[in-house]
Amino acid sequence: MRVVLGVGGGIAAYKAAEVARLAIQNGMSVQCVMTAGAREFVQPLTFATLTGQKVITDLFSSQSPEATLASAVEHIGVAQENDVLLVAPATANVLARFAHGIADDFLSTLYLAFTGPVVLAPAMNNNMWAHPATQANVATLRSRGHRFVEPGEGFLACGTTGPGRLAEPAQIVEALLEVQRVRQDWQGETVLVTAGPTQEPIDPVRFLSNRSSGRMGYALAQAAAQRGAKVVLISGPVALHAPAGVERIAVRTAEEMRAAVLARLAEASVVIQCAAVADYRVAQPSERKIKKSDAAFTLAMEPTPDILAELGRIKGHRLLVGFAAETGDLEKEALRKLESKNCDVMVGNLVGEGMGFDSGENEVLLMFRGGEVVNLPRASKTVIAAQILDRLAPLRAAHPAYGR
Ligand code: C5P
């Protein structure tokens, strides 16, 4: 789930760093927006480091005309690309501006442009919290369906004691998880995802493999499960934990991956073939460890089964998504694979330069069977995974009979 974390200007702003960290630990991506007041308490760098994303601080953040134009509509983009708006701490001022629709900085403008669920975690002096003006604003915001994480009682930074303390970060993240549980737009689907590399043996101790980390496939599996799908993740050897609620089947070779995919295909309505399957394997792996010698030697190779191409032939009404990792000619190669492997969507990405393989970030091109091409600009794999699922949604609706 993609979270915009708005940080208001109160002393509790430092606690928002812990909220960001916990949300990320729970598999969410966090885009931070700081008000001018918040920046008096905490440096944007703290949040940029924790979230791995640029922190948004101003409505008009740059001097050049093009950059000003881009930043003038940035709040619309941020509003569209995220699933939930959380403000922690929500100061009396933020609550008042939200309640009255005053849009005089990035956060309050974003609030008006945002159509998803809103979670507010207020923090302020106890008298400010109890003031009828604040309470009226809270009532207005509640009437719009916004969720409040109530402030706790305790010692306040201003030296008094009473209600007004920001709720504990764990409670705030629990409210986000609750929103996530409600957002179940992939319910009813069974998604088969393959991920990671394969390892093709040379002898009992050596193998041929590739740099795939499995992160893109795991992010897709996690996002689909969080959105209500039943997910079977068929994974090559990677150093990742299985996401919560996902059934993982561990495989090693392309042949094992093929067998696992075919065994679970019947129940799938969507297949996402994200694994970096080896294209070749050693024709006859040695049964004993190959001894070192000074002489050069040649390994005879043979092609592995092309799992995706086979799925393309037998997919029926299932939605079939392939991946094409390329070092050049991305559009041409992805289109060729889309057609030759009979997929509904091909996700193309360039590999190298800290992207694609063995990296936390990706930038992809989605090529649809109907000819549509969509570019998803560079972002974390969690964000890219959510965007891919968003883009597949209309195709699922247009395939009423598939897989069921
Ligand atoms: O042809 P190429 O290997 O570049 O195509 C990539 C796509 O095909 C990926 O979705 C990958 O998972 C799949 N593939 C496969 N079986 C192979 C090789 C690739 O399913 N043996």
CSV table of C-alpha atoms in Angstrom, one decimal, residues 26-304:
chain,number,residue,atom,x,y,z
A,26,ASN,CA,4.9,-3.5,7.2
A,27,GLY,CA,5.5,-3.5,3.4
A,28,MET,CA,4.1,-0.1,2.7
A,29,SER,CA,5.8,2.6,0.6
A,30,VAL,CA,5.9,6.1,2.2
A,31,GLN,CA,6.0,9.4,0.5
A,32,CYS,CA,6.6,12.2,3.0
A,33,VAL,CA,5.2,15.7,2.8
A,34,MET,CA,6.3,18.2,5.4
A,35,THR,CA,4.7,21.5,6.3
A,36,ALA,CA,6.9,24.5,6.8
A,37,GLY,CA,6.3,24.2,10.6
A,38,ALA,CA,7.4,20.5,10.6
A,39,ARG,CA,10.7,21.5,9.0
A,40,GLU,CA,11.4,23.7,12.0
A,41,PHE,CA,11.4,20.6,14.1
A,42,VAL,CA,12.9,17.9,11.9
A,43,GLN,CA,15.1,17.9,8.8
A,44,PRO,CA,13.6,16.5,5.6
A,45,LEU,CA,16.7,14.5,5.3
A,46,THR,CA,15.6,12.3,8.2
A,47,PHE,CA,12.5,11.2,6.2
A,48,ALA,CA,14.2,11.0,2.9
A,49,THR,CA,16.8,8.6,4.4
A,50,LEU,CA,14.1,6.5,6.0
A,51,THR,CA,11.7,6.3,3.1
A,52,GLY,CA,14.2,6.3,0.2
A,53,GLN,CA,12.0,9.0,-1.5
A,54,LYS,CA,12.3,12.7,-2.0
A,55,VAL,CA,10.5,14.6,0.7
A,56,ILE,CA,8.0,17.2,-0.6
A,57,THR,CA,8.2,20.5,1.2
A,58,ASP,CA,6.7,23.2,-0.9
A,59,LEU,CA,3.9,24.0,-3.4
A,60,PHE,CA,6.3,26.0,-5.6
A,61,SER,CA,9.6,24.4,-5.0
A,62,SER,CA,11.8,25.6,-7.8
A,63,GLN,CA,12.8,28.8,-9.7
A,64,SER,CA,12.8,27.5,-13.3
A,65,PRO,CA,9.5,27.9,-15.2
A,66,GLU,CA,9.4,24.3,-16.2
A,67,ALA,CA,10.1,23.0,-12.7
A,68,THR,CA,7.5,25.4,-11.3
A,69,LEU,CA,4.9,24.1,-13.7
A,70,ALA,CA,5.8,20.5,-12.7
A,71,SER,CA,5.7,21.3,-9.0
A,72,ALA,CA,2.4,23.3,-9.5
A,73,VAL,CA,0.6,20.1,-10.4
A,74,GLU,CA,2.7,17.7,-8.3
A,75,HIS,CA,0.0,17.5,-5.6
A,76,ILE,CA,-2.4,16.0,-8.2
A,77,GLY,CA,0.2,13.3,-9.1
A,78,VAL,CA,0.9,12.5,-5.5
A,79,ALA,CA,-2.9,12.4,-4.8
A,80,GLN,CA,-3.5,10.0,-7.7
A,81,GLU,CA,-0.5,7.7,-7.1
A,82,ASN,CA,-1.1,7.0,-3.4
A,83,ASP,CA,-3.6,4.8,-1.6
A,84,VAL,CA,-4.0,6.5,1.8
A,85,LEU,CA,-3.2,10.0,3.3
A,86,LEU,CA,-1.9,9.9,6.8
A,87,VAL,CA,-1.1,13.0,8.8
A,88,ALA,CA,1.0,12.5,11.9
A,89,PRO,CA,1.2,14.7,13.8
A,90,ALA,CA,-2.0,16.6,12.7
A,91,THR,CA,-1.7,19.9,14.4
A,92,ALA,CA,-4.7,22.2,15.3
A,93,ASN,CA,-3.8,24.3,12.3
A,94,VAL,CA,-3.7,21.3,9.8
A,95,LEU,CA,-7.1,20.1,11.2
A,96,ALA,CA,-8.6,23.6,10.8
A,97,ARG,CA,-7.3,24.0,7.2
A,98,PHE,CA,-8.5,20.5,6.2
A,99,ALA,CA,-11.9,21.1,7.8
A,100,HIS,CA,-12.4,24.4,5.9
A,101,GLY,CA,-10.8,23.5,2.6
A,102,ILE,CA,-8.0,26.1,2.9
A,103,ALA,CA,-5.3,25.1,0.4
A,104,ASP,CA,-2.3,27.3,1.0
A,105,ASP,CA,0.5,24.8,1.1
A,106,PHE,CA,1.3,21.4,-0.4
A,107,LEU,CA,-0.3,19.3,2.3
A,108,SER,CA,-3.6,21.1,2.4
A,109,THR,CA,-3.7,21.3,-1.4
A,110,LEU,CA,-3.0,17.6,-1.6
A,111,TYR,CA,-5.8,16.9,0.9
A,112,LEU,CA,-8.3,18.5,-1.5
A,113,ALA,CA,-7.1,16.6,-4.5
A,114,PHE,CA,-7.0,13.3,-2.6
A,115,THR,CA,-9.9,10.9,-3.0
A,116,GLY,CA,-8.8,7.9,-1.0
A,117,PRO,CA,-9.0,7.2,2.8
A,118,VAL,CA,-7.6,9.8,5.2
A,119,VAL,CA,-6.1,8.9,8.6
A,120,LEU,CA,-5.4,11.7,11.1
A,121,ALA,CA,-3.3,11.4,14.2
A,122,PRO,CA,-3.6,14.7,16.1
A,123,ALA,CA,-1.1,16.1,18.6
A,124,MET,CA,-1.2,19.4,20.4
A,125,ASN,CA,-1.5,21.1,23.8
A,126,ASN,CA,-4.4,19.8,25.8
A,127,ASN,CA,-6.3,23.1,25.8
A,128,MET,CA,-5.9,23.4,22.1
A,129,TRP,CA,-7.3,19.9,21.6
A,130,ALA,CA,-10.2,20.6,23.9
A,131,HIS,CA,-11.0,24.0,22.4
A,132,PRO,CA,-14.5,24.0,20.8
A,133,ALA,CA,-13.0,25.3,17.5
A,134,THR,CA,-10.7,22.2,17.2
A,135,GLN,CA,-13.5,19.8,18.4
A,136,ALA,CA,-15.8,21.3,15.7
A,137,ASN,CA,-13.1,20.7,13.1
A,138,VAL,CA,-12.6,17.2,14.3
A,139,ALA,CA,-16.4,16.6,14.0
A,140,THR,CA,-16.4,18.0,10.5
A,141,LEU,CA,-13.5,15.8,9.4
A,142,ARG,CA,-15.1,12.7,11.1
A,143,SER,CA,-18.3,13.4,9.2
A,144,ARG,CA,-16.3,13.1,5.9
A,145,GLY,CA,-15.4,9.5,7.0
A,146,HIS,CA,-11.8,10.3,8.0
A,147,ARG,CA,-10.3,8.0,10.6
A,148,PHE,CA,-8.8,9.5,13.8
A,149,VAL,CA,-6.1,7.9,15.9
A,150,GLU,CA,-7.0,9.6,19.1
A,151,PRO,CA,-4.3,11.5,21.0
A,152,GLY,CA,-3.2,9.9,24.3
A,153,GLU,CA,-3.1,11.4,27.8
A,154,GLY,CA,0.2,12.2,29.3
A,155,PHE,CA,3.0,14.7,29.9
A,156,LEU,CA,3.0,17.2,27.0
A,157,ALA,CA,6.0,19.0,25.7
A,158,CYS,CA,4.5,22.4,26.9
A,159,GLY,CA,4.9,21.2,30.4
A,160,THR,CA,1.2,20.4,31.1
A,161,THR,CA,-0.5,17.0,31.4
A,162,GLY,CA,-3.7,16.0,29.6
A,163,PRO,CA,-5.0,14.7,26.3
A,164,GLY,CA,-3.0,15.8,23.3
A,165,ARG,CA,0.0,13.5,23.0
A,166,LEU,CA,0.5,11.9,19.6
A,167,ALA,CA,-0.7,8.2,19.7
A,168,GLU,CA,2.0,5.6,19.7
A,169,PRO,CA,3.6,4.9,16.2
A,170,ALA,CA,2.4,1.3,16.5
A,171,GLN,CA,-1.2,2.4,17.0
A,172,ILE,CA,-1.0,4.8,14.0
A,173,VAL,CA,0.4,2.0,11.7
A,174,GLU,CA,-2.3,-0.3,13.0
A,175,ALA,CA,-4.9,2.2,11.7
A,176,LEU,CA,-3.1,2.0,8.3
A,177,LEU,CA,-3.2,-1.8,8.4
A,178,GLU,CA,-6.9,-1.5,9.1
A,179,VAL,CA,-7.4,0.7,5.9
A,180,GLN,CA,-5.4,-1.9,4.0
A,181,ARG,CA,-7.7,-4.7,5.2
A,182,VAL,CA,-10.7,-2.8,3.9
A,183,ARG,CA,-9.1,-2.2,0.5
A,184,GLN,CA,-9.6,-5.6,-1.1
A,185,ASP,CA,-9.9,-4.9,-4.8
A,186,TRP,CA,-8.1,-8.2,-5.8
A,187,GLN,CA,-10.5,-10.4,-3.7
A,188,GLY,CA,-11.7,-13.4,-5.7
A,189,GLU,CA,-8.5,-13.7,-7.8
A,190,THR,CA,-6.0,-16.5,-7.5
A,191,VAL,CA,-2.6,-15.1,-8.6
A,192,LEU,CA,0.4,-17.3,-9.5
A,193,VAL,CA,3.6,-15.3,-9.3
A,194,THR,CA,7.0,-16.6,-10.1
A,195,ALA,CA,10.1,-14.7,-8.8
A,196,GLY,CA,13.8,-14.8,-8.5
A,197,PRO,CA,16.5,-16.5,-10.5
A,198,THR,CA,16.8,-20.2,-11.3
A,199,GLN,CA,20.0,-22.2,-10.6
A,200,GLU,CA,21.1,-24.7,-13.2
A,201,PRO,CA,23.6,-27.2,-11.9
A,202,ILE,CA,27.0,-27.7,-13.5
A,203,ASP,CA,28.1,-30.3,-10.9
A,204,PRO,CA,27.0,-31.1,-7.3
A,205,VAL,CA,28.5,-27.8,-6.0
A,206,ARG,CA,28.4,-25.4,-8.9
A,207,PHE,CA,25.5,-23.8,-10.9
A,208,LEU,CA,24.7,-21.2,-13.5
A,209,SER,CA,22.4,-18.4,-12.4
A,210,ASN,CA,21.8,-14.6,-12.7
A,211,ARG,CA,21.6,-11.5,-10.6
A,212,SER,CA,17.8,-11.5,-10.0
A,213,SER,CA,17.0,-10.7,-6.3
A,214,GLY,CA,13.3,-11.7,-6.5
A,215,ARG,CA,12.3,-8.3,-5.1
A,216,MET,CA,9.9,-7.3,-8.0
A,217,GLY,CA,8.1,-10.7,-7.9
A,218,TYR,CA,7.9,-10.6,-4.1
A,219,ALA,CA,6.5,-7.0,-4.2
A,220,LEU,CA,3.8,-8.1,-6.6
A,221,ALA,CA,2.9,-11.2,-4.5
A,222,GLN,CA,2.7,-9.0,-1.4
A,223,ALA,CA,0.7,-6.3,-3.0
A,224,ALA,CA,-1.8,-8.8,-4.5
A,225,ALA,CA,-2.2,-10.6,-1.2
A,226,GLN,CA,-2.7,-7.3,0.7
A,227,ARG,CA,-5.4,-6.4,-1.8
A,228,GLY,CA,-7.3,-9.6,-1.1
A,229,ALA,CA,-6.0,-12.1,-3.7
A,230,LYS,CA,-5.0,-15.7,-2.9
A,231,VAL,CA,-1.4,-15.8,-3.9
A,232,VAL,CA,0.9,-18.7,-4.8
A,233,LEU,CA,4.5,-17.5,-5.1
A,234,ILE,CA,6.8,-19.9,-6.9
A,235,SER,CA,10.3,-18.7,-6.1
A,236,GLY,CA,13.8,-19.5,-7.1
A,237,PRO,CA,16.6,-19.2,-4.5
A,238,VAL,CA,16.5,-15.7,-3.0
A,239,ALA,CA,17.3,-14.1,0.4
A,240,LEU,CA,13.8,-12.8,1.0
A,241,HIS,CA,11.1,-13.8,3.5
A,242,ALA,CA,7.7,-15.0,2.1
A,243,PRO,CA,5.3,-12.0,2.4
A,244,ALA,CA,2.5,-12.5,5.0
A,245,GLY,CA,-0.5,-14.4,3.6
A,246,VAL,CA,1.3,-15.8,0.6
A,247,GLU,CA,1.9,-19.5,-0.1
A,248,ARG,CA,5.5,-19.9,-1.2
A,249,ILE,CA,6.8,-22.9,-3.2
A,250,ALA,CA,10.6,-23.0,-3.3
A,251,VAL,CA,12.2,-24.3,-6.6
A,252,ARG,CA,15.7,-24.3,-7.9
A,253,THR,CA,15.9,-25.1,-11.6
A,254,ALA,CA,13.8,-24.0,-14.6
A,255,GLU,CA,12.5,-27.5,-14.9
A,256,GLU,CA,11.3,-27.5,-11.2
A,257,MET,CA,9.7,-24.1,-11.7
A,258,ARG,CA,7.9,-25.4,-14.8
A,259,ALA,CA,6.5,-28.4,-12.9
A,260,ALA,CA,5.4,-26.2,-9.9
A,261,VAL,CA,3.7,-23.7,-12.3
A,262,LEU,CA,1.9,-26.4,-14.2
A,263,ALA,CA,0.8,-28.1,-11.0
A,264,ARG,CA,-0.9,-24.9,-9.7
A,265,LEU,CA,-2.1,-23.4,-13.0
A,266,ALA,CA,-5.7,-24.9,-12.8
A,267,GLU,CA,-6.6,-22.8,-9.8
A,268,ALA,CA,-5.1,-19.5,-11.1
A,269,SER,CA,-7.0,-16.6,-12.7
A,270,VAL,CA,-3.9,-14.5,-13.2
A,271,VAL,CA,-0.3,-15.6,-13.8
A,272,ILE,CA,2.6,-13.2,-13.4
A,273,GLN,CA,5.8,-14.7,-14.7
A,274,CYS,CA,8.3,-12.4,-13.1
A,275,ALA,CA,11.1,-14.9,-12.6
A,276,ALA,CA,14.4,-14.6,-14.4
A,277,VAL,CA,14.4,-18.1,-15.7
A,278,ALA,CA,17.7,-19.4,-17.1
A,279,ASP,CA,17.4,-19.7,-20.9
A,280,TYR,CA,20.1,-22.5,-21.0
A,281,ARG,CA,21.3,-25.3,-18.8
A,282,VAL,CA,24.2,-27.6,-18.9
A,283,ALA,CA,23.1,-30.6,-21.1
A,284,GLN,CA,24.7,-33.2,-18.8
A,285,PRO,CA,25.7,-31.9,-15.3
A,286,SER,CA,28.5,-33.9,-13.9
A,287,GLU,CA,27.6,-36.2,-11.0
A,288,ARG,CA,30.9,-35.6,-9.4
A,289,LYS,CA,32.7,-32.3,-8.7
A,290,ILE,CA,34.6,-31.3,-11.8
A,291,LYS,CA,38.3,-31.4,-11.0
A,292,LYS,CA,40.5,-28.4,-11.6
A,293,SER,CA,43.1,-28.8,-14.3
A,294,ASP,CA,45.2,-26.4,-16.5
A,295,ALA,CA,43.3,-27.4,-19.6
A,296,ALA,CA,40.5,-25.3,-21.0
A,297,PHE,CA,37.1,-27.1,-21.3
A,298,THR,CA,33.7,-26.5,-22.8
A,299,LEU,CA,30.3,-27.0,-21.3
A,300,ALA,CA,27.7,-28.2,-23.7
A,301,MET,CA,24.4,-26.3,-23.1
A,302,GLU,CA,20.8,-26.9,-24.1
A,303,PRO,CA,17.8,-24.6,-23.9
A,304,THR,CA,15.5,-24.8,-20.8
